[in-house]
PDB file of C-alpha atoms in Angstrom:
ATOM      1  CA  MET A 374      14.900 -74.113-128.378  1.00  0.00           C
ATOM      2  CA  GLY A 375      15.858 -76.391-125.477  1.00  0.00           C
ATOM      3  CA  GLN A 376      12.332 -77.728-125.190  1.00  0.00           C
ATOM      4  CA  VAL A 377      12.197 -78.354-128.948  1.00  0.00           C
ATOM      5  CA  LEU A 378      15.403 -80.381-128.659  1.00  0.00           C
ATOM      6  CA  GLY A 379      14.091 -82.125-125.508  1.00  0.00           C
ATOM      7  CA  CYS A 380      16.376 -80.361-122.972  1.00  0.00           C
ATOM      8  CA  VAL A 381      15.126 -78.739-119.728  1.00  0.00           C
ATOM      9  CA  GLN A 382      16.872 -76.768-116.982  1.00  0.00           C
ATOM     10  CA  VAL A 383      16.134 -77.248-113.271  1.00  0.00           C
ATOM     11  CA  ASP A 384      17.159 -74.350-111.002  1.00  0.00           C
ATOM     12  CA  GLN A 385      19.077 -74.595-107.735  1.00  0.00           C
ATOM     13  CA  SER A 386      17.007 -75.545-104.623  1.00  0.00           C
ATOM     14  CA  THR A 387      14.357 -76.918-106.968  1.00  0.00           C
ATOM     15  CA  VAL A 388      13.456 -80.359-108.234  1.00  0.00           C
ATOM     16  CA  ALA A 389      11.331 -81.305-111.247  1.00  0.00           C
ATOM     17  CA  MET A 390       8.889 -84.152-111.791  1.00  0.00           C
ATOM     18  CA  LYS A 391       9.586 -86.261-114.902  1.00  0.00           C
ATOM     19  CA  GLU A 392       6.657 -88.192-116.375  1.00  0.00           C
ATOM     20  CA  HIS A 393       6.412 -90.814-119.119  1.00  0.00           C
ATOM     21  CA  PHE A 394       3.062 -90.744-120.866  1.00  0.00           C
ATOM     22  CA  GLY A 395       1.510 -89.118-117.775  1.00  0.00           C
ATOM     23  CA  LYS A 396       3.018 -91.499-115.247  1.00  0.00           C
ATOM     24  CA  PHE A 397       5.623 -90.401-112.711  1.00  0.00           C
ATOM     25  CA  SER A 398       9.050 -91.516-113.808  1.00  0.00           C
ATOM     26  CA  ASP A 399      11.786 -89.704-111.901  1.00  0.00           C
ATOM     27  CA  VAL A 400      12.775 -86.663-109.834  1.00  0.00           C
ATOM     28  CA  LEU A 401      15.159 -84.372-111.689  1.00  0.00           C
ATOM     29  CA  GLU A 402      17.871 -82.641-109.649  1.00  0.00           C
ATOM     30  CA  PRO A 403      19.112 -79.102-110.433  1.00  0.00           C
ATOM     31  CA  GLY A 404      20.907 -78.925-113.777  1.00  0.00           C
ATOM     32  CA  CYS A 405      20.252 -79.717-117.432  1.00  0.00           C
ATOM     33  CA  HIS A 406      18.256 -82.815-118.384  1.00  0.00           C
ATOM     34  CA  CYS A 407      17.203 -84.429-121.650  1.00  0.00           C
ATOM     35  CA  LEU A 408      13.488 -85.153-122.069  1.00  0.00           C
ATOM     36  CA  PRO A 409      12.755 -86.630-125.477  1.00  0.00           C
ATOM     37  CA  TRP A 410       9.154 -85.553-125.793  1.00  0.00           C
ATOM     38  CA  CYS A 411       8.754 -87.508-128.965  1.00  0.00           C
ATOM     39  CA  VAL A 412       8.801 -90.779-126.988  1.00  0.00           C
ATOM     40  CA  GLY A 413       6.356 -89.593-124.306  1.00  0.00           C
ATOM     41  CA  TYR A 414       8.580 -87.903-121.739  1.00  0.00           C
ATOM     42  CA  GLN A 415       7.506 -84.564-120.290  1.00  0.00           C
ATOM     43  CA  LEU A 416       8.063 -82.228-117.329  1.00  0.00           C
ATOM     44  CA  ALA A 417       5.052 -82.324-114.994  1.00  0.00           C
ATOM     45  CA  GLY A 418       6.180 -79.413-112.840  1.00  0.00           C
ATOM     46  CA  THR A 419       8.727 -78.166-110.337  1.00  0.00           C
ATOM     47  CA  LEU A 420       8.854 -78.186-106.548  1.00  0.00           C
ATOM     48  CA  SER A 421      10.828 -75.678-104.447  1.00  0.00           C
ATOM     49  CA  LEU A 422      12.987 -77.050-101.632  1.00  0.00           C
ATOM     50  CA  ARG A 423      13.382 -73.647 -99.988  1.00  0.00           C
ATOM     51  CA  VAL A 424      11.919 -72.915 -96.561  1.00  0.00           C
ATOM     52  CA  GLN A 425       8.547 -71.241 -96.971  1.00  0.00           C
ATOM     53  CA  GLN A 426       6.437 -69.351 -94.465  1.00  0.00           C
ATOM     54  CA  LEU A 427       2.700 -69.338 -93.996  1.00  0.00           C
ATOM     55  CA  ASP A 428       0.975 -66.877 -91.661  1.00  0.00           C
ATOM     56  CA  VAL A 429      -2.351 -68.108 -90.301  1.00  0.00           C
ATOM     57  CA  ARG A 430      -4.896 -65.962 -88.457  1.00  0.00           C
ATOM     58  CA  CYS A 431      -7.321 -67.978 -86.349  1.00  0.00           C
ATOM     59  CA  GLU A 432     -10.188 -66.525 -84.326  1.00  0.00           C
ATOM     60  CA  THR A 433     -11.156 -68.462 -81.226  1.00  0.00           C
ATOM     61  CA  LYS A 434     -12.489 -68.029 -77.681  1.00  0.00           C
ATOM     62  CA  THR A 435     -10.648 -68.370 -74.383  1.00  0.00           C
ATOM     63  CA  LYS A 436     -11.886 -70.114 -71.256  1.00  0.00           C
ATOM     64  CA  ASP A 437     -13.112 -66.800 -69.797  1.00  0.00           C
ATOM     65  CA  ASN A 438     -15.209 -66.115 -72.948  1.00  0.00           C
ATOM     66  CA  VAL A 439     -12.906 -63.568 -74.586  1.00  0.00           C
ATOM     67  CA  PHE A 440     -12.664 -63.744 -78.373  1.00  0.00           C
ATOM     68  CA  VAL A 441      -9.073 -63.486 -79.597  1.00  0.00           C
ATOM     69  CA  THR A 442      -7.291 -63.708 -82.944  1.00  0.00           C
ATOM     70  CA  VAL A 443      -4.224 -65.948 -82.770  1.00  0.00           C
ATOM     71  CA  VAL A 444      -1.575 -65.293 -85.428  1.00  0.00           C
ATOM     72  CA  ALA A 445       0.634 -68.312 -86.126  1.00  0.00           C
ATOM     73  CA  SER A 446       3.665 -68.365 -88.400  1.00  0.00           C
ATOM     74  CA  ILE A 447       4.496 -71.777 -89.926  1.00  0.00           C
ATOM     75  CA  GLN A 448       7.878 -72.351 -91.569  1.00  0.00           C
ATOM     76  CA  TYR A 449       8.026 -75.501 -93.682  1.00  0.00           C
ATOM     77  CA  ARG A 450       9.815 -77.067 -96.648  1.00  0.00           C
ATOM     78  CA  ALA A 451       9.532 -80.055 -98.959  1.00  0.00           C
ATOM     79  CA  LEU A 452      11.930 -82.948 -98.391  1.00  0.00           C
ATOM     80  CA  ALA A 453      14.103 -83.836-101.380  1.00  0.00           C
ATOM     81  CA  GLU A 454      13.880 -87.571-100.655  1.00  0.00           C
ATOM     82  CA  LYS A 455      10.056 -87.357-100.590  1.00  0.00           C
ATOM     83  CA  ALA A 456       9.642 -84.836-103.372  1.00  0.00           C
ATOM     84  CA  SER A 457       7.224 -87.047-105.335  1.00  0.00           C
ATOM     85  CA  ASP A 458       4.896 -87.332-102.335  1.00  0.00           C
ATOM     86  CA  ALA A 459       5.014 -83.568-101.743  1.00  0.00           C
ATOM     87  CA  PHE A 460       4.212 -82.889-105.424  1.00  0.00           C
ATOM     88  CA  TYR A 461       1.528 -85.497-106.122  1.00  0.00           C
ATOM     89  CA  ARG A 462      -0.234 -86.201-102.825  1.00  0.00           C
ATOM     90  CA  LEU A 463      -1.311 -82.652-101.932  1.00  0.00           C
ATOM     91  CA  SER A 464      -3.222 -80.329-104.215  1.00  0.00           C
ATOM     92  CA  ASN A 465      -3.014 -77.281-101.916  1.00  0.00           C
ATOM     93  CA  THR A 466      -0.323 -77.456 -99.263  1.00  0.00           C
ATOM     94  CA  LYS A 467      -1.133 -74.111 -97.618  1.00  0.00           C
ATOM     95  CA  GLU A 468      -4.801 -74.907 -97.105  1.00  0.00           C
ATOM     96  CA  GLN A 469      -3.879 -78.277 -95.619  1.00  0.00           C
ATOM     97  CA  ILE A 470      -1.449 -76.687 -93.127  1.00  0.00           C
ATOM     98  CA  GLN A 471      -3.973 -73.980 -92.292  1.00  0.00           C
ATOM     99  CA  ALA A 472      -6.641 -76.569 -91.494  1.00  0.00           C
ATOM    100  CA  TYR A 473      -4.357 -78.355 -89.019  1.00  0.00           C
ATOM    101  CA  VAL A 474      -3.377 -75.040 -87.396  1.00  0.00           C
ATOM    102  CA  PHE A 475      -7.046 -74.096 -86.950  1.00  0.00           C
ATOM    103  CA  ASP A 476      -7.798 -77.474 -85.423  1.00  0.00           C
ATOM    104  CA  VAL A 477      -4.975 -77.356 -82.856  1.00  0.00           C
ATOM    105  CA  ILE A 478      -5.443 -73.706 -81.844  1.00  0.00           C
ATOM    106  CA  ARG A 479      -9.204 -74.059 -81.425  1.00  0.00           C
ATOM    107  CA  ALA A 480      -8.618 -77.142 -79.283  1.00  0.00           C
ATOM    108  CA  SER A 481      -5.887 -75.592 -77.095  1.00  0.00           C
ATOM    109  CA  VAL A 482      -6.842 -71.958 -76.482  1.00  0.00           C
ATOM    110  CA  PRO A 483     -10.403 -72.592 -75.141  1.00  0.00           C
ATOM    111  CA  ARG A 484      -8.835 -74.503 -72.226  1.00  0.00           C
ATOM    112  CA  LEU A 485      -6.920 -71.374 -71.135  1.00  0.00           C
ATOM    113  CA  ASP A 486      -8.055 -68.029 -69.814  1.00  0.00           C
ATOM    114  CA  LEU A 487      -6.784 -64.868 -71.492  1.00  0.00           C
ATOM    115  CA  ASP A 488      -3.795 -64.276 -69.218  1.00  0.00           C
ATOM    116  CA  SER A 489      -2.725 -67.921 -69.426  1.00  0.00           C
ATOM    117  CA  ALA A 490      -2.974 -67.834 -73.225  1.00  0.00           C
ATOM    118  CA  PHE A 491      -0.423 -65.005 -73.301  1.00  0.00           C
ATOM    119  CA  GLU A 492       1.800 -66.814 -70.824  1.00  0.00           C
ATOM    120  CA  GLN A 493       1.648 -70.174 -72.637  1.00  0.00           C
ATOM    121  CA  LYS A 494       2.245 -69.030 -76.212  1.00  0.00           C
ATOM    122  CA  ASN A 495       5.222 -71.373 -76.501  1.00  0.00           C
ATOM    123  CA  ASP A 496       3.134 -74.343 -75.351  1.00  0.00           C
ATOM    124  CA  ILE A 497       0.492 -73.573 -77.980  1.00  0.00           C
ATOM    125  CA  ALA A 498       3.173 -73.246 -80.658  1.00  0.00           C
ATOM    126  CA  LYS A 499       4.701 -76.590 -79.604  1.00  0.00           C
ATOM    127  CA  ALA A 500       1.317 -78.317 -79.814  1.00  0.00           C
ATOM    128  CA  VAL A 501       0.739 -76.914 -83.313  1.00  0.00           C
ATOM    129  CA  GLU A 502       4.219 -77.942 -84.440  1.00  0.00           C
ATOM    130  CA  ASP A 503       3.872 -81.498 -83.103  1.00  0.00           C
ATOM    131  CA  GLU A 504       0.512 -81.986 -84.828  1.00  0.00           C
ATOM    132  CA  LEU A 505       1.741 -80.559 -88.129  1.00  0.00           C
ATOM    133  CA  GLU A 506       4.955 -82.587 -88.031  1.00  0.00           C
ATOM    134  CA  LYS A 507       2.997 -85.785 -87.498  1.00  0.00           C
ATOM    135  CA  ALA A 508       0.509 -85.018 -90.279  1.00  0.00           C
ATOM    136  CA  MET A 509       2.706 -83.373 -92.926  1.00  0.00           C
ATOM    137  CA  SER A 510       5.633 -85.798 -92.749  1.00  0.00           C
ATOM    138  CA  ALA A 511       3.462 -88.359 -94.548  1.00  0.00           C
ATOM    139  CA  TYR A 512       3.129 -85.915 -97.450  1.00  0.00           C
ATOM    140  CA  GLY A 513       6.855 -85.232 -97.768  1.00  0.00           C
ATOM    141  CA  TYR A 514       6.993 -81.945 -95.836  1.00  0.00           C
ATOM    142  CA  GLU A 515       9.094 -80.959 -92.837  1.00  0.00           C
ATOM    143  CA  ILE A 516       7.862 -78.393 -90.314  1.00  0.00           C
ATOM    144  CA  VAL A 517      10.935 -76.274 -89.566  1.00  0.00           C
ATOM    145  CA  GLN A 518       9.434 -74.058 -86.878  1.00  0.00           C
ATOM    146  CA  THR A 519       6.085 -72.866 -85.576  1.00  0.00           C
ATOM    147  CA  LEU A 520       5.655 -69.510 -83.861  1.00  0.00           C
ATOM    148  CA  ILE A 521       2.684 -67.861 -82.184  1.00  0.00           C
ATOM    149  CA  VAL A 522       3.593 -64.311 -83.121  1.00  0.00           C
ATOM    150  CA  ASP A 523       0.563 -62.537 -81.673  1.00  0.00           C
ATOM    151  CA  ILE A 524      -2.623 -62.935 -79.671  1.00  0.00           C
ATOM    152  CA  GLU A 525      -5.051 -60.103 -80.382  1.00  0.00           C
ATOM    153  CA  PRO A 526      -8.040 -59.707 -78.042  1.00  0.00           C
ATOM    154  CA  ASP A 527     -11.086 -57.681 -79.011  1.00  0.00           C
ATOM    155  CA  GLY A 528     -10.512 -53.910 -78.980  1.00  0.00           C
ATOM    156  CA  GLN A 529     -12.818 -53.325 -76.016  1.00  0.00           C
ATOM    157  CA  VAL A 530     -11.040 -56.077 -74.052  1.00  0.00           C
ATOM    158  CA  LYS A 531      -7.661 -54.487 -74.794  1.00  0.00           C
ATOM    159  CA  ARG A 532      -8.899 -51.123 -73.554  1.00  0.00           C
ATOM    160  CA  ALA A 533     -10.304 -52.750 -70.407  1.00  0.00           C
ATOM    161  CA  MET A 534      -6.994 -54.543 -69.785  1.00  0.00           C
ATOM    162  CA  ASN A 535      -5.104 -51.279 -70.195  1.00  0.00           C
ATOM    163  CA  GLU A 536      -7.458 -49.539 -67.769  1.00  0.00           C
ATOM    164  CA  ILE A 537      -7.015 -52.326 -65.211  1.00  0.00           C
ATOM    165  CA  ASN A 538      -3.241 -52.100 -65.571  1.00  0.00           C
ATOM    166  CA  ALA A 539      -3.329 -48.317 -65.286  1.00  0.00           C
ATOM    167  CA  ALA A 540      -5.534 -48.503 -62.173  1.00  0.00           C
ATOM    168  CA  ALA A 541      -3.181 -51.021 -60.563  1.00  0.00           C
ATOM    169  CA  ARG A 542      -0.182 -48.807 -61.276  1.00  0.00           C
ATOM    170  CA  LEU A 543      -2.012 -45.758 -59.915  1.00  0.00           C
ATOM    171  CA  ARG A 544      -2.843 -47.725 -56.765  1.00  0.00           C
ATOM    172  CA  VAL A 545       0.805 -48.669 -56.322  1.00  0.00           C
ATOM    173  CA  ALA A 546       1.857 -45.077 -56.938  1.00  0.00           C
ATOM    174  CA  ALA A 547      -0.693 -43.836 -54.377  1.00  0.00           C
ATOM    175  CA  ASN A 548       0.583 -46.336 -51.807  1.00  0.00           C
ATOM    176  CA  GLU A 549       4.156 -45.271 -52.437  1.00  0.00           C
ATOM    177  CA  LYS A 550       3.211 -41.601 -52.190  1.00  0.00           C
ATOM    178  CA  ALA A 551       1.322 -42.201 -48.922  1.00  0.00           C
ATOM    179  CA  GLU A 552       4.287 -44.127 -47.538  1.00  0.00           C
ATOM    180  CA  ALA A 553       6.622 -41.293 -48.509  1.00  0.00           C
ATOM    181  CA  GLU A 554       4.339 -38.715 -46.865  1.00  0.00           C
ATOM    182  CA  LYS A 555       4.164 -40.908 -43.756  1.00  0.00           C
ATOM    183  CA  ILE A 556       7.955 -41.038 -43.576  1.00  0.00           C
ATOM    184  CA  LEU A 557       8.116 -37.259 -44.030  1.00  0.00           C
ATOM    185  CA  GLN A 558       5.587 -36.721 -41.242  1.00  0.00           C
ATOM    186  CA  ILE A 559       7.498 -39.085 -38.941  1.00  0.00           C
ATOM    187  CA  LYS A 560      10.794 -37.397 -39.696  1.00  0.00           C
ATOM    188  CA  LYS A 561       9.209 -33.982 -39.252  1.00  0.00           C
ATOM    189  CA  ALA A 562       7.739 -35.004 -35.863  1.00  0.00           C
ATOM    190  CA  GLU A 563      11.081 -36.457 -34.796  1.00  0.00           C
ATOM    191  CA  GLY A 564      12.794 -33.239 -35.864  1.00  0.00           C
ATOM    192  CA  GLU A 565      10.287 -31.092 -33.964  1.00  0.00           C
ATOM    193  CA  ALA A 566      10.676 -33.260 -30.874  1.00  0.00           C
ATOM    194  CA  GLU A 567      14.451 -33.003 -31.065  1.00  0.00           C
ATOM    195  CA  SER A 568      14.191 -29.255 -31.660  1.00  0.00           C
ATOM    196  CA  LYS A 569      11.920 -28.776 -28.650  1.00  0.00           C
ATOM    197  CA  TYR A 570      14.201 -30.922 -26.520  1.00  0.00           C
ATOM    198  CA  LEU A 571      17.240 -28.876 -27.468  1.00  0.00           C
ATOM    199  CA  SER A 572      15.254 -25.639 -27.036  1.00  0.00           C
ATOM    200  CA  GLY A 573      14.258 -26.778 -23.540  1.00  0.00           C
ATOM    201  CA  LEU A 574      17.877 -27.492 -22.700  1.00  0.00           C
ATOM    202  CA  GLY A 575      18.823 -24.047 -23.938  1.00  0.00           C
ATOM    203  CA  ILE A 576      16.112 -22.335 -21.898  1.00  0.00           C
ATOM    204  CA  ALA A 577      17.080 -24.316 -18.806  1.00  0.00           C
ATOM    205  CA  ARG A 578      20.734 -23.351 -19.206  1.00  0.00           C
ATOM    206  CA  GLN A 579      19.745 -19.737 -19.848  1.00  0.00           C
ATOM    207  CA  ARG A 580      17.673 -19.616 -16.672  1.00  0.00           C
ATOM    208  CA  GLN A 581      20.426 -21.331 -14.725  1.00  0.00           C
ATOM    209  CA  ALA A 582      22.877 -18.696 -15.977  1.00  0.00           C
ATOM    210  CA  ILE A 583      20.444 -15.917 -14.989  1.00  0.00           C
ATOM    211  CA  VAL A 584      20.026 -17.382 -11.511  1.00  0.00           C
ATOM    212  CA  ASP A 585      23.798 -17.723 -11.104  1.00  0.00           C
ATOM    213  CA  GLY A 586      24.314 -14.142 -12.261  1.00  0.00           C
ATOM    214  CA  LEU A 587      21.652 -12.784  -9.939  1.00  0.00           C
ATOM    215  CA  ARG A 588      23.097 -14.708  -7.031  1.00  0.00           C
ATOM    216  CA  ASP A 589      26.568 -13.352  -7.687  1.00  0.00           C
ATOM    217  CA  SER A 590      25.170  -9.821  -8.074  1.00  0.00           C
ATOM    218  CA  VAL A 591      23.210  -9.994  -4.808  1.00  0.00           C
ATOM    219  CA  LEU A 592      26.214 -11.332  -2.900  1.00  0.00           C
ATOM    220  CA  ALA A 593      28.547  -8.700  -4.352  1.00  0.00           C
ATOM    221  CA  PHE A 594      26.103  -5.834  -3.688  1.00  0.00           C
ATOM    222  CA  SER A 595      25.472  -6.976  -0.098  1.00  0.00           C
ATOM    223  CA  GLU A 596      29.193  -7.100   0.608  1.00  0.00           C
ATOM    224  CA  ASN A 597      29.934  -3.682  -0.957  1.00  0.00           C
ATOM    225  CA  VAL A 598      26.894  -1.838   0.532  1.00  0.00           C
ATOM    226  CA  PRO A 599      26.529  -2.660   4.233  1.00  0.00           C
ATOM    227  CA  GLY A 600      23.016  -2.685   5.694  1.00  0.00           C
ATOM    228  CA  THR A 601      21.232  -3.900   2.563  1.00  0.00           C
ATOM    229  CA  SER A 602      19.339  -7.157   2.558  1.00  0.00           C
ATOM    230  CA  ALA A 603      18.910  -9.632  -0.252  1.00  0.00           C
ATOM    231  CA  LYS A 604      15.300  -8.502  -0.639  1.00  0.00           C
ATOM    232  CA  ASP A 605      16.371  -4.898  -1.259  1.00  0.00           C
ATOM    233  CA  VAL A 606      18.861  -6.019  -3.873  1.00  0.00           C
ATOM    234  CA  MET A 607      16.278  -8.195  -5.674  1.00  0.00           C
ATOM    235  CA  ASP A 608      13.758  -5.335  -5.727  1.00  0.00           C
ATOM    236  CA  MET A 609      16.351  -3.057  -7.253  1.00  0.00           C
ATOM    237  CA  VAL A 610      17.316  -5.708  -9.840  1.00  0.00           C
ATOM    238  CA  LEU A 611      13.660  -6.219 -10.815  1.00  0.00           C
ATOM    239  CA  VAL A 612      13.151  -2.464 -11.212  1.00  0.00           C
ATOM    240  CA  THR A 613      16.273  -2.269 -13.346  1.00  0.00           C
ATOM    241  CA  GLN A 614      15.060  -5.159 -15.486  1.00  0.00           C
ATOM    242  CA  TYR A 615      11.682  -3.469 -15.779  1.00  0.00           C
ATOM    243  CA  PHE A 616      13.123  -0.245 -17.141  1.00  0.00           C
ATOM    244  CA  ASP A 617      15.419  -2.150 -19.515  1.00  0.00           C
ATOM    245  CA  THR A 618      12.401  -4.036 -20.867  1.00  0.00           C
ATOM    246  CA  MET A 619      10.400  -0.820 -21.294  1.00  0.00           C
ATOM    247  CA  LYS A 620      13.349   0.673 -23.135  1.00  0.00           C
ATOM    248  CA  GLU A 621      13.486  -2.236 -25.598  1.00  0.00           C
ATOM    249  CA  ILE A 622       9.715  -2.114 -26.129  1.00  0.00           C
ATOM    250  CA  GLY A 623       9.824   1.603 -26.812  1.00  0.00           C
ATOM    251  CA  ALA A 624      12.717   1.210 -29.261  1.00  0.00           C
ATOM    252  CA  SER A 625      10.628  -1.028 -31.539  1.00  0.00           C
ATOM    253  CA  SER A 626       7.743   0.515 -33.489  1.00  0.00           C
ATOM    254  CA  LYS A 627       6.124  -2.883 -34.111  1.00  0.00           C
ATOM    255  CA  SER A 628       6.264  -4.341 -30.616  1.00  0.00           C
ATOM    256  CA  SER A 629       3.089  -6.006 -29.338  1.00  0.00           C
ATOM    257  CA  ALA A 630       4.190  -6.657 -25.742  1.00  0.00           C
ATOM    258  CA  VAL A 631       2.011  -5.053 -23.004  1.00  0.00           C
ATOM    259  CA  PHE A 632       2.388  -5.182 -19.200  1.00  0.00           C
ATOM    260  CA  VAL A 633      -0.894  -5.435 -17.232  1.00  0.00           C
ATOM    261  CA  PRO A 634      -0.988  -3.817 -14.708  1.00  0.00           C
ATOM    262  CA  HIS A 635       1.472  -1.208 -15.908  1.00  0.00           C
ATOM    263  CA  GLY A 636       3.631   1.062 -13.743  1.00  0.00           C
ATOM    264  CA  PRO A 637       6.828   0.939 -11.656  1.00  0.00           C
ATOM    265  CA  GLY A 638       4.849  -0.032  -8.533  1.00  0.00           C
ATOM    266  CA  ALA A 639       3.583  -3.118 -10.276  1.00  0.00           C
ATOM    267  CA  VAL A 640       7.095  -4.544 -10.257  1.00  0.00           C
ATOM    268  CA  ARG A 641       7.058  -4.654  -6.459  1.00  0.00           C
ATOM    269  CA  ASP A 642       3.682  -6.404  -6.522  1.00  0.00           C
ATOM    270  CA  ILE A 643       5.018  -8.996  -8.979  1.00  0.00           C
ATOM    271  CA  ALA A 644       8.100  -9.590  -6.835  1.00  0.00           C
ATOM    272  CA  THR A 645       5.920  -9.982  -3.741  1.00  0.00           C
ATOM    273  CA  GLN A 646       3.705 -12.513  -5.517  1.00  0.00           C
ATOM    274  CA  ILE A 647       6.706 -14.513  -6.687  1.00  0.00           C
ATOM    275  CA  ARG A 648       8.201 -14.624  -3.192  1.00  0.00           C
ATOM    276  CA  GLU A 649       4.896 -15.600  -1.620  1.00  0.00           C
ATOM    277  CA  GLY A 650       4.460 -18.349  -4.186  1.00  0.00           C
ATOM    278  CA  LEU A 651       7.929 -19.712  -3.450  1.00  0.00           C
ATOM    279  CA  LEU A 652       7.299 -19.610   0.321  1.00  0.00           C
ATOM    280  CA  GLN A 653       3.969 -21.413  -0.064  1.00  0.00           C
ATOM    281  CA  ALA A 654       5.590 -24.091  -2.221  1.00  0.00           C
ATOM    282  CA  GLU A 655       8.313 -24.614   0.373  1.00  0.00           C
ATOM    283  CA  SER A 656       5.738 -24.924   3.195  1.00  0.00           C
ATOM    284  CA  VAL A 657       3.780 -27.537   1.231  1.00  0.00           C
ATOM    285  CA  THR A 658       6.854 -29.618   0.517  1.00  0.00           C
ATOM    286  CA  ARG A 659       7.704 -29.603   4.236  1.00  0.00           C
TER     287      ARG A 659
END
């Protein structure tokens, strides 16, 4: 009914193109407008002023001969003050934007290797945005933002990159493990050295205590039993120690200690050898 009476409605965030006998006449703002069709006025079409988004997939090659698919997201809108240019000067806005995106990406990415392309996504996006802004502003469009949302290498390249990354991480892990084992070995060696040092101190103190005890025993026995020499006392002590040792060996069913030669007389021979060795050492030192 409104069109029959010559009235049209323009929605919010939209403008309409008014023509008079096929020639552009005016831009109609949102609201209700009178178009007396009987005198040659008509509505040519509408143009949205909302921000629109166009996703562009562009296949290209990097400097190191790797084919990648670059996905760019272009956000744009028509300018209200240049609505007539945006409506009449371009027949297909999306194809025009896509052509400029292809041109910039295929000129920028081949100068970069694959790793640099990932690192310089923002630089590529800025180059695309600058070129689009310069070209599309003449047609009444504003480029709001340009994003490089993804760079997709070939599937085999992605697998190879993942394998390289995994190998590098395994190498780092192996180095860390080797370093940890090295530290453990060092700490273990230091602990063994400290243990042996302390064990040596203990043995030395034990032997010193034995020597002190034997000396006190020999002196006490010589004083209480007149006519006995220190040699007699030492022989008796060795025999006593011998029988004590044999007693301990016999008390254990799993003992593996064996005296060679075996017998009470062997104790005297051992004592004689020890004394002779001490006397020889003293004569050498003199």
